[in-house]
Amino acid sequence: MPSISPRQPKGKRVSSGVFENVVNPFCGTLCDDLVVERTEAGLKVVKNGCSQSVAGFERKLPPANPSVGGKDVALSKAIEEAARLIGKAKLPLFGGLATDVEGMRAVMALAERASGVVDHALSEAQYRNLKILQTTGWTTTTLAETRNRADLIIIAGSDIHRLHPRFFERIVAPPASMFDVTAPKRTIVFIGKGLDRSGAKGAHIGEVVTLACNDDAAGHIVALLRARLRGFRVTPPKRGGVTLADIDALAERCRKAKYGVVVWAPPALDFAHAELAVEQFTGLVKDLNQTTRFAGLALGGAEGAVTAATVCTWISGYPLRVSYASGAPDYDPYRWTIGRMLKDGEGDVLLWIASISPSLVPPPAKVPTIVLGTPGLALTAPASVFIPVGTPGVDHAGRLIRVDNVVSLPLKDLGRAELPSAAEILSAIEAAL
Amino acid sequence: MLIKLTGGKIYDPANNVSGEIRDIYVEDGKIVAAKPNARPDATYDVKGRIVMAGAIDPHTHIGGGKMTIARMLLPEDHRGDPVTRTELTRAGSGRSVPSTHVTGYRYAEMGYTACFEPAMLAANARQAHMEMGDTPMVDKGAFVMLGSDDYFLRQLAAKKDFNSIKDYVAWTMHAAQAIAVKVVNPGGISAFKFNQRKLDLDEEHVYYHVTPRQIILTLARAIQELGVTHPLHIHGCNLGVPGNIETTLATIRAAEGLRVHMTHTQFLSYGTEGDRKFSSGAARLTELANKTPNVSIDVGQVLFGQTCTASGDSMRQYAISKSAHPKKPVIMDIECDAGCGVVPIRYRDKSFVNAMQWVIGLETFLLFDDPWRIFLTTDHPNGAPFFFYPHLIRLLMDKSFRDDMLQKINPDAQAQSELLKSLTREYTLDEIAIMTRAGPARSLGLKDRGHLGAGASGDITVYRDNPDREAMFATPELVFKNGEVVVKNGKVVKVVQGATHVARPDYDKSIEKPLNDYFDRYLTVRMENFKLADEEIIGGDNGAIIVQPTAARAT
């Protein structure tokens, strides 16, 4: 057995304290200005919280023990059984992947060693972007750039306020920005009628415009906008309450913008071939960059999705959906989709990592399932092996990569519970193979 | 542990050793003076072999966000070059933007023991170091980019006290764990965000009203006065633009005697002569640089085939997006700090422009007199992937081979290559050893790397002498890292983790007060989280940090 500290979940650790500059690992935008207090009663977000961070940090962990076949066992036994299941598998599947950089490094090493497949639970959403990146390229920007520079922000078909409760406060309507482009006030355009617009207010917010189409028609509306910008005649939109005049008015705003940002969140674009909507958003940016400056900003990225794709890319050469069955990475974003493989009876064991939020449950699987999960993970069926693991940035230190693909942040150990990290368990399983 | 290499022909230009037969002793990872009476624990008979220090690449894009964007963008780049896991080594992918582990293995298998990432964004430093942490075998280090970051530009525009600018430069080097500073299209990356599409040396940034000349002078002076060994690493204005040789010459003159390093000059040495208004500026560049001792250069040689350009120069990368092959450029504006552009390119020998780029690079190598001031680079992967180095070395060492290759390029480019045809110079092994070892080590301030004298680390490469220099440099017989054999006959036999080299000039800690205010007011990361702690590299990435000395701060 490798030497990992045989830590069992013992509930909270004793000492209390206040932590500043805390990163919120429960959202892809990784706000890092939280103040979190630890007392006997648990963690409390005392400053700069949001519904997601409060829910995440303040959740009381139920007791959880390593188990095999539903029976509590010593951690070493659970690791042994996990290694046995993976060792005898012909094609193990490594899914979920809600973990930090260190966890991803460890799962990549294990997947290589065990000739398995790696894919993240939320890859389907990320692939709405990746398909377009890999086909046409794109021009994008980052959070700080948008915060300081944008004079026109177009929210395209995605309920950003619901997904990222502090995005408007921190990025769209901050109290100060660096350049005087915001002096004539920032214009916010919502494309979609079901989007929460309540965040679009503040001293520097000017007009708020809504093109009230169905949210899944945003790509179609942007396609019409691109056509009008090129001077084409188009058939007026049939769906929703958007007129050609609305589109022409937006075209004029786009032409006049100094730095426009088109914001979308792939998880919100949950309909067939949503990548074609993304292609319109990035295409709009491309068209307008010929004369002014525009950039895209894709959000989402919860559950360590961006971290998983990034680390997988630098280690294997490909952003997830990689199989090591042959010993070398084989990339196929259709074939090596773990959700599809489980449905179609492919693969013979599933290792699922859900160390961040308790809702990231594995899909129904007929194969033995090893779960490395945060205590309280709402499993719908008992796992063959369950090993409770800590949440990065709460129970142990770590690092995550932010949704805009550039910034990564250090996560603190806030000392909530004595739980091993996913990386420690994965390395122990690899060593026990 | 004492090891001995017996009977090798030593090329160690830093210690004025040229092809002498000598024994080398390495004790506990360090080269030591001869110990003829000691009994070594292991002896390697390298009679007739050519022995050099491990090679050092001072400019290779191996770590950081833009490389991973390039990897993500180009599955087709990797598909043809899958790398299988072995008992010893990790799986991955090769070709022009290889996966991190494969990058480390292949550099080592080519006799390299240190690689420096030249374009680390401070905002992306954590990821750059994590990627380098997953690049085994070689030592690493990174140059942090400054000059288009808004904090610096605001200070410059406000004519802030020069000392506080110096403090900021030093603070950034500490925060990002850098060994040197690079400026890329000075001010231009920022100007592009304001929709400026070009920025010449004396042209004003539309918002800050400062010029690239001011930026270069300020940074070059700051670095020199901070005592940082490697001079300001300059990727100049107008990269890739026909006629940019004028800008490049003006930039060298603009340095006013300050030490500067002009990087990948091939992309910055274009004239406008000839029927196609595109010609070589190599003769003019080298004429000036030869007589300007404060200037060093690296070439950024273009070699033919598919690759991917990846640069911080978002302005110029956007401009060349039209030439992307395949057609999928990526451009980014980044964090009020910098930008990047990732544009896949296929250099074709039958293309006039690509062939001229090849010619210009070679002319630069052959016309530059002082091998201590020129480094062998392809600006991996921008001019060509690093695995072309042995081919490039042969082009430089073998005139008849060079002439054969010249026969294959675009006929119009051949017709414009009378100068290259007339150059009979063939680089010597001494000169190659300077350009790939001693020179970069001296320039970067790596006291114990790039040479084989007592006190140097036991990073040693042993080649079988072979008149085909490409074959010789492609497959070293032995590579030692810290005195251990890590490569045999061009294959990794032991995996080691290299160290990370940094430089830490002094600064006044009170700079953190205004910086902290700036971070809080404008940015989306707290200053405390922006800084990369030693522990992240040492514990998080299983690495080690070597702090290279800096000179005393001057005023």
CSV table of N, CA and C in Angstrom, one decimal, chain B residues 149-230:
chain,number,residue,atom,x,y,z
B,149,ASP,N,0.8,45.8,-20.4
B,149,ASP,CA,-0.1,45.7,-19.3
B,149,ASP,C,-0.5,47.1,-18.8
B,150,ASP,N,-1.7,47.2,-18.4
B,150,ASP,CA,-2.3,48.5,-18.1
B,150,ASP,C,-1.6,49.2,-16.9
B,151,TYR,N,-1.2,48.4,-15.9
B,151,TYR,CA,-0.5,49.0,-14.8
B,151,TYR,C,0.8,49.8,-15.2
B,152,PHE,N,1.6,49.1,-16.0
B,152,PHE,CA,2.8,49.7,-16.5
B,152,PHE,C,2.5,50.9,-17.4
B,153,LEU,N,1.6,50.7,-18.3
B,153,LEU,CA,1.3,51.8,-19.2
B,153,LEU,C,0.7,53.1,-18.5
B,154,ARG,N,-0.1,52.8,-17.5
B,154,ARG,CA,-0.6,53.9,-16.7
B,154,ARG,C,0.5,54.7,-16.0
B,155,GLN,N,1.4,53.9,-15.5
B,155,GLN,CA,2.6,54.6,-14.8
B,155,GLN,C,3.4,55.4,-15.8
B,156,LEU,N,3.6,54.8,-16.9
B,156,LEU,CA,4.5,55.4,-17.9
B,156,LEU,C,3.7,56.7,-18.4
B,157,ALA,N,2.4,56.6,-18.7
B,157,ALA,CA,1.7,57.7,-19.2
B,157,ALA,C,1.6,58.8,-18.1
B,158,ALA,N,1.6,58.5,-16.9
B,158,ALA,CA,1.5,59.4,-15.8
B,158,ALA,C,2.9,60.0,-15.4
B,159,LYS,N,3.9,59.5,-16.1
B,159,LYS,CA,5.3,59.9,-15.8
B,159,LYS,C,5.6,59.7,-14.4
B,160,LYS,N,5.3,58.5,-13.9
B,160,LYS,CA,5.6,58.1,-12.5
B,160,LYS,C,7.1,58.0,-12.3
B,161,ASP,N,7.5,58.2,-11.1
B,161,ASP,CA,8.8,58.0,-10.7
B,161,ASP,C,9.4,56.7,-11.2
B,162,PHE,N,10.6,56.8,-11.9
B,162,PHE,CA,11.2,55.6,-12.5
B,162,PHE,C,11.4,54.5,-11.5
B,163,ASN,N,11.8,54.9,-10.3
B,163,ASN,CA,12.0,53.9,-9.3
B,163,ASN,C,10.8,53.0,-9.0
B,164,SER,N,9.6,53.6,-9.0
B,164,SER,CA,8.5,52.8,-8.8
B,164,SER,C,8.2,51.9,-10.0
B,165,ILE,N,8.5,52.3,-11.2
B,165,ILE,CA,8.4,51.4,-12.3
B,165,ILE,C,9.4,50.2,-12.2
B,166,LYS,N,10.6,50.5,-11.7
B,166,LYS,CA,11.5,49.4,-11.5
B,166,LYS,C,11.0,48.5,-10.4
B,167,ASP,N,10.4,49.0,-9.4
B,167,ASP,CA,9.9,48.1,-8.3
B,167,ASP,C,8.8,47.2,-8.9
B,168,TYR,N,8.0,47.8,-9.8
B,168,TYR,CA,6.9,47.0,-10.4
B,168,TYR,C,7.4,45.9,-11.2
B,169,VAL,N,8.5,46.2,-12.0
B,169,VAL,CA,9.1,45.2,-12.9
B,169,VAL,C,9.6,44.1,-12.0
B,170,ALA,N,10.3,44.4,-11.0
B,170,ALA,CA,10.9,43.4,-10.1
B,170,ALA,C,9.8,42.6,-9.4
B,171,TRP,N,8.8,43.3,-8.9
B,171,TRP,CA,7.6,42.7,-8.2
B,171,TRP,C,7.0,41.7,-9.2
B,172,THR,N,6.8,42.0,-10.4
B,172,THR,CA,6.2,41.1,-11.4
B,172,THR,C,7.1,39.9,-11.6
B,173,MET,N,8.4,40.1,-11.6
B,173,MET,CA,9.3,38.9,-11.8
B,173,MET,C,9.1,37.9,-10.6
B,174,HIS,N,9.0,38.5,-9.4
B,174,HIS,CA,8.8,37.7,-8.2
B,174,HIS,C,7.4,37.0,-8.3
B,175,ALA,N,6.4,37.8,-8.6
B,175,ALA,CA,5.0,37.3,-8.5
B,175,ALA,C,4.8,36.2,-9.5
B,176,ALA,N,5.5,36.3,-10.7
B,176,ALA,CA,5.2,35.3,-11.8
B,176,ALA,C,6.3,34.2,-11.8
B,177,GLN,N,7.3,34.3,-10.9
B,177,GLN,CA,8.4,33.4,-10.9
B,177,GLN,C,9.2,33.4,-12.2
B,178,ALA,N,9.7,34.5,-12.6
B,178,ALA,CA,10.3,34.6,-13.9
B,178,ALA,C,11.8,34.8,-13.7
B,179,ILE,N,12.5,34.5,-14.8
B,179,ILE,CA,14.0,34.7,-14.8
B,179,ILE,C,14.4,35.9,-15.7
B,180,ALA,N,13.5,36.4,-16.5
B,180,ALA,CA,13.8,37.5,-17.4
B,180,ALA,C,12.5,38.2,-17.8
B,181,VAL,N,12.6,39.3,-18.5
B,181,VAL,CA,11.4,40.0,-18.9
B,181,VAL,C,11.4,40.2,-20.5
B,182,LYS,N,10.2,40.0,-21.0
B,182,LYS,CA,10.1,40.1,-22.5
B,182,LYS,C,9.1,41.2,-22.8
B,183,VAL,N,9.3,42.0,-23.8
B,183,VAL,CA,8.3,42.9,-24.3
B,183,VAL,C,7.9,42.4,-25.7
B,184,VAL,N,6.6,42.4,-26.0
B,184,VAL,CA,6.1,41.9,-27.3
B,184,VAL,C,5.3,43.0,-27.9
B,185,ASN,N,5.7,43.4,-29.1
B,185,ASN,CA,5.0,44.5,-29.8
B,185,ASN,C,4.7,45.6,-28.8
B,186,PRO,N,5.8,46.3,-28.4
B,186,PRO,CA,5.6,47.1,-27.2
B,186,PRO,C,4.4,48.1,-27.2
B,187,GLY,N,3.5,47.9,-26.3
B,187,GLY,CA,2.3,48.7,-26.3
B,187,GLY,C,1.3,48.3,-27.3
B,188,GLY,N,1.7,47.5,-28.3
B,188,GLY,CA,0.8,47.2,-29.4
B,188,GLY,C,-0.3,46.2,-29.0
B,189,ILE,N,0.0,45.3,-28.1
B,189,ILE,CA,-1.1,44.4,-27.7
B,189,ILE,C,-2.2,45.2,-27.0
B,190,SER,N,-1.8,46.2,-26.2
B,190,SER,CA,-2.8,47.0,-25.6
B,190,SER,C,-3.5,47.9,-26.7
B,191,ALA,N,-2.7,48.4,-27.6
B,191,ALA,CA,-3.3,49.3,-28.6
B,191,ALA,C,-4.4,48.6,-29.4
B,192,PHE,N,-4.1,47.3,-29.7
B,192,PHE,CA,-5.1,46.5,-30.5
B,192,PHE,C,-6.4,46.5,-29.8
B,193,LYS,N,-6.4,46.5,-28.5
B,193,LYS,CA,-7.7,46.5,-27.7
B,193,LYS,C,-8.4,47.8,-27.9
B,194,PHE,N,-7.7,48.8,-28.3
B,194,PHE,CA,-8.3,50.1,-28.6
B,194,PHE,C,-8.5,50.3,-30.1
B,195,ASN,N,-8.4,49.1,-30.8
B,195,ASN,CA,-8.7,49.1,-32.3
B,195,ASN,C,-7.6,49.8,-33.1
B,196,GLN,N,-6.4,49.9,-32.5
B,196,GLN,CA,-5.3,50.3,-33.3
B,196,GLN,C,-4.7,49.1,-34.0
B,197,ARG,N,-4.5,49.2,-35.3
B,197,ARG,CA,-4.1,48.0,-36.1
B,197,ARG,C,-2.6,48.0,-36.4
B,198,LYS,N,-1.9,49.1,-36.1
B,198,LYS,CA,-0.4,49.0,-36.2
B,198,LYS,C,0.1,50.0,-35.2
B,199,LEU,N,1.3,49.8,-34.8
B,199,LEU,CA,2.0,50.7,-33.9
B,199,LEU,C,3.5,50.7,-34.2
B,200,ASP,N,3.9,51.7,-34.8
B,200,ASP,CA,5.3,51.8,-35.2
B,200,ASP,C,6.1,52.4,-34.0
B,201,LEU,N,7.4,52.3,-34.1
B,201,LEU,CA,8.3,52.6,-33.0
B,201,LEU,C,8.0,54.0,-32.4
B,202,ASP,N,7.7,54.9,-33.2
B,202,ASP,CA,7.5,56.3,-32.7
B,202,ASP,C,6.0,56.7,-32.8
B,203,GLU,N,5.2,55.8,-33.0
B,203,GLU,CA,3.7,56.1,-33.1
B,203,GLU,C,3.1,56.0,-31.7
B,204,GLU,N,2.2,57.0,-31.4
B,204,GLU,CA,1.6,57.0,-30.1
B,204,GLU,C,0.5,56.0,-29.9
B,205,HIS,N,0.4,55.4,-28.8
B,205,HIS,CA,-0.7,54.6,-28.4
B,205,HIS,C,-1.9,55.5,-28.2
B,206,VAL,N,-3.1,55.2,-28.9
B,206,VAL,CA,-4.2,56.2,-28.9
B,206,VAL,C,-4.7,56.6,-27.5
B,207,TYR,N,-4.6,55.7,-26.6
B,207,TYR,CA,-5.1,56.0,-25.3
B,207,TYR,C,-4.1,56.5,-24.3
B,208,TYR,N,-2.9,55.9,-24.3
B,208,TYR,CA,-1.9,56.2,-23.3
B,208,TYR,C,-0.9,57.3,-23.8
B,209,HIS,N,-0.9,57.5,-25.1
B,209,HIS,CA,0.0,58.5,-25.7
B,209,HIS,C,1.4,58.2,-25.4
B,210,VAL,N,1.8,57.0,-25.3
B,210,VAL,CA,3.2,56.7,-25.1
B,210,VAL,C,3.6,55.9,-26.4
B,211,THR,N,4.9,55.8,-26.7
B,211,THR,CA,5.3,55.1,-27.9
B,211,THR,C,6.1,53.9,-27.5
B,212,PRO,N,6.2,52.9,-28.5
B,212,PRO,CA,7.0,51.7,-28.3
B,212,PRO,C,8.4,52.1,-27.9
B,213,ARG,N,9.0,53.1,-28.5
B,213,ARG,CA,10.4,53.5,-28.1
B,213,ARG,C,10.5,53.8,-26.6
B,214,GLN,N,9.5,54.6,-26.1
B,214,GLN,CA,9.5,54.9,-24.6
B,214,GLN,C,9.4,53.6,-23.8
B,215,ILE,N,8.6,52.7,-24.3
B,215,ILE,CA,8.3,51.5,-23.5
B,215,ILE,C,9.6,50.7,-23.5
B,216,ILE,N,10.2,50.5,-24.6
B,216,ILE,CA,11.5,49.7,-24.7
B,216,ILE,C,12.6,50.3,-23.8
B,217,LEU,N,12.7,51.6,-23.9
B,217,LEU,CA,13.8,52.3,-23.2
B,217,LEU,C,13.6,52.1,-21.7
B,218,THR,N,12.3,52.3,-21.3
B,218,THR,CA,12.0,52.3,-19.8
B,218,THR,C,12.3,50.8,-19.3
B,219,LEU,N,11.8,49.9,-20.0
B,219,LEU,CA,11.9,48.5,-19.6
B,219,LEU,C,13.4,48.0,-19.6
B,220,ALA,N,14.1,48.4,-20.7
B,220,ALA,CA,15.5,48.0,-20.8
B,220,ALA,C,16.3,48.6,-19.7
B,221,ARG,N,16.1,49.8,-19.4
B,221,ARG,CA,16.8,50.5,-18.4
B,221,ARG,C,16.5,49.9,-17.0
B,222,ALA,N,15.2,49.7,-16.8
B,222,ALA,CA,14.7,49.1,-15.5
B,222,ALA,C,15.4,47.8,-15.3
B,223,ILE,N,15.5,46.9,-16.3
B,223,ILE,CA,16.0,45.6,-16.1
B,223,ILE,C,17.5,45.7,-15.9
B,224,GLN,N,18.2,46.6,-16.6
B,224,GLN,CA,19.6,46.7,-16.4
B,224,GLN,C,19.9,47.2,-15.0
B,225,GLU,N,19.2,48.2,-14.6
B,225,GLU,CA,19.5,48.8,-13.3
B,225,GLU,C,19.0,47.9,-12.1
B,226,LEU,N,18.1,47.0,-12.4
B,226,LEU,CA,17.7,46.0,-11.4
B,226,LEU,C,18.7,44.9,-11.2
B,227,GLY,N,19.7,44.8,-12.2
B,227,GLY,CA,20.7,43.8,-12.1
B,227,GLY,C,20.4,42.5,-12.7
B,228,VAL,N,19.3,42.4,-13.4
B,228,VAL,CA,18.9,41.1,-14.0
B,228,VAL,C,19.8,40.8,-15.2
B,229,THR,N,20.3,39.6,-15.2
B,229,THR,CA,21.4,39.3,-16.2
B,229,THR,C,20.9,39.3,-17.6
B,230,HIS,N,19.8,38.6,-17.9
B,230,HIS,CA,19.3,38.6,-19.2
B,230,HIS,C,18.7,40.0,-19.6
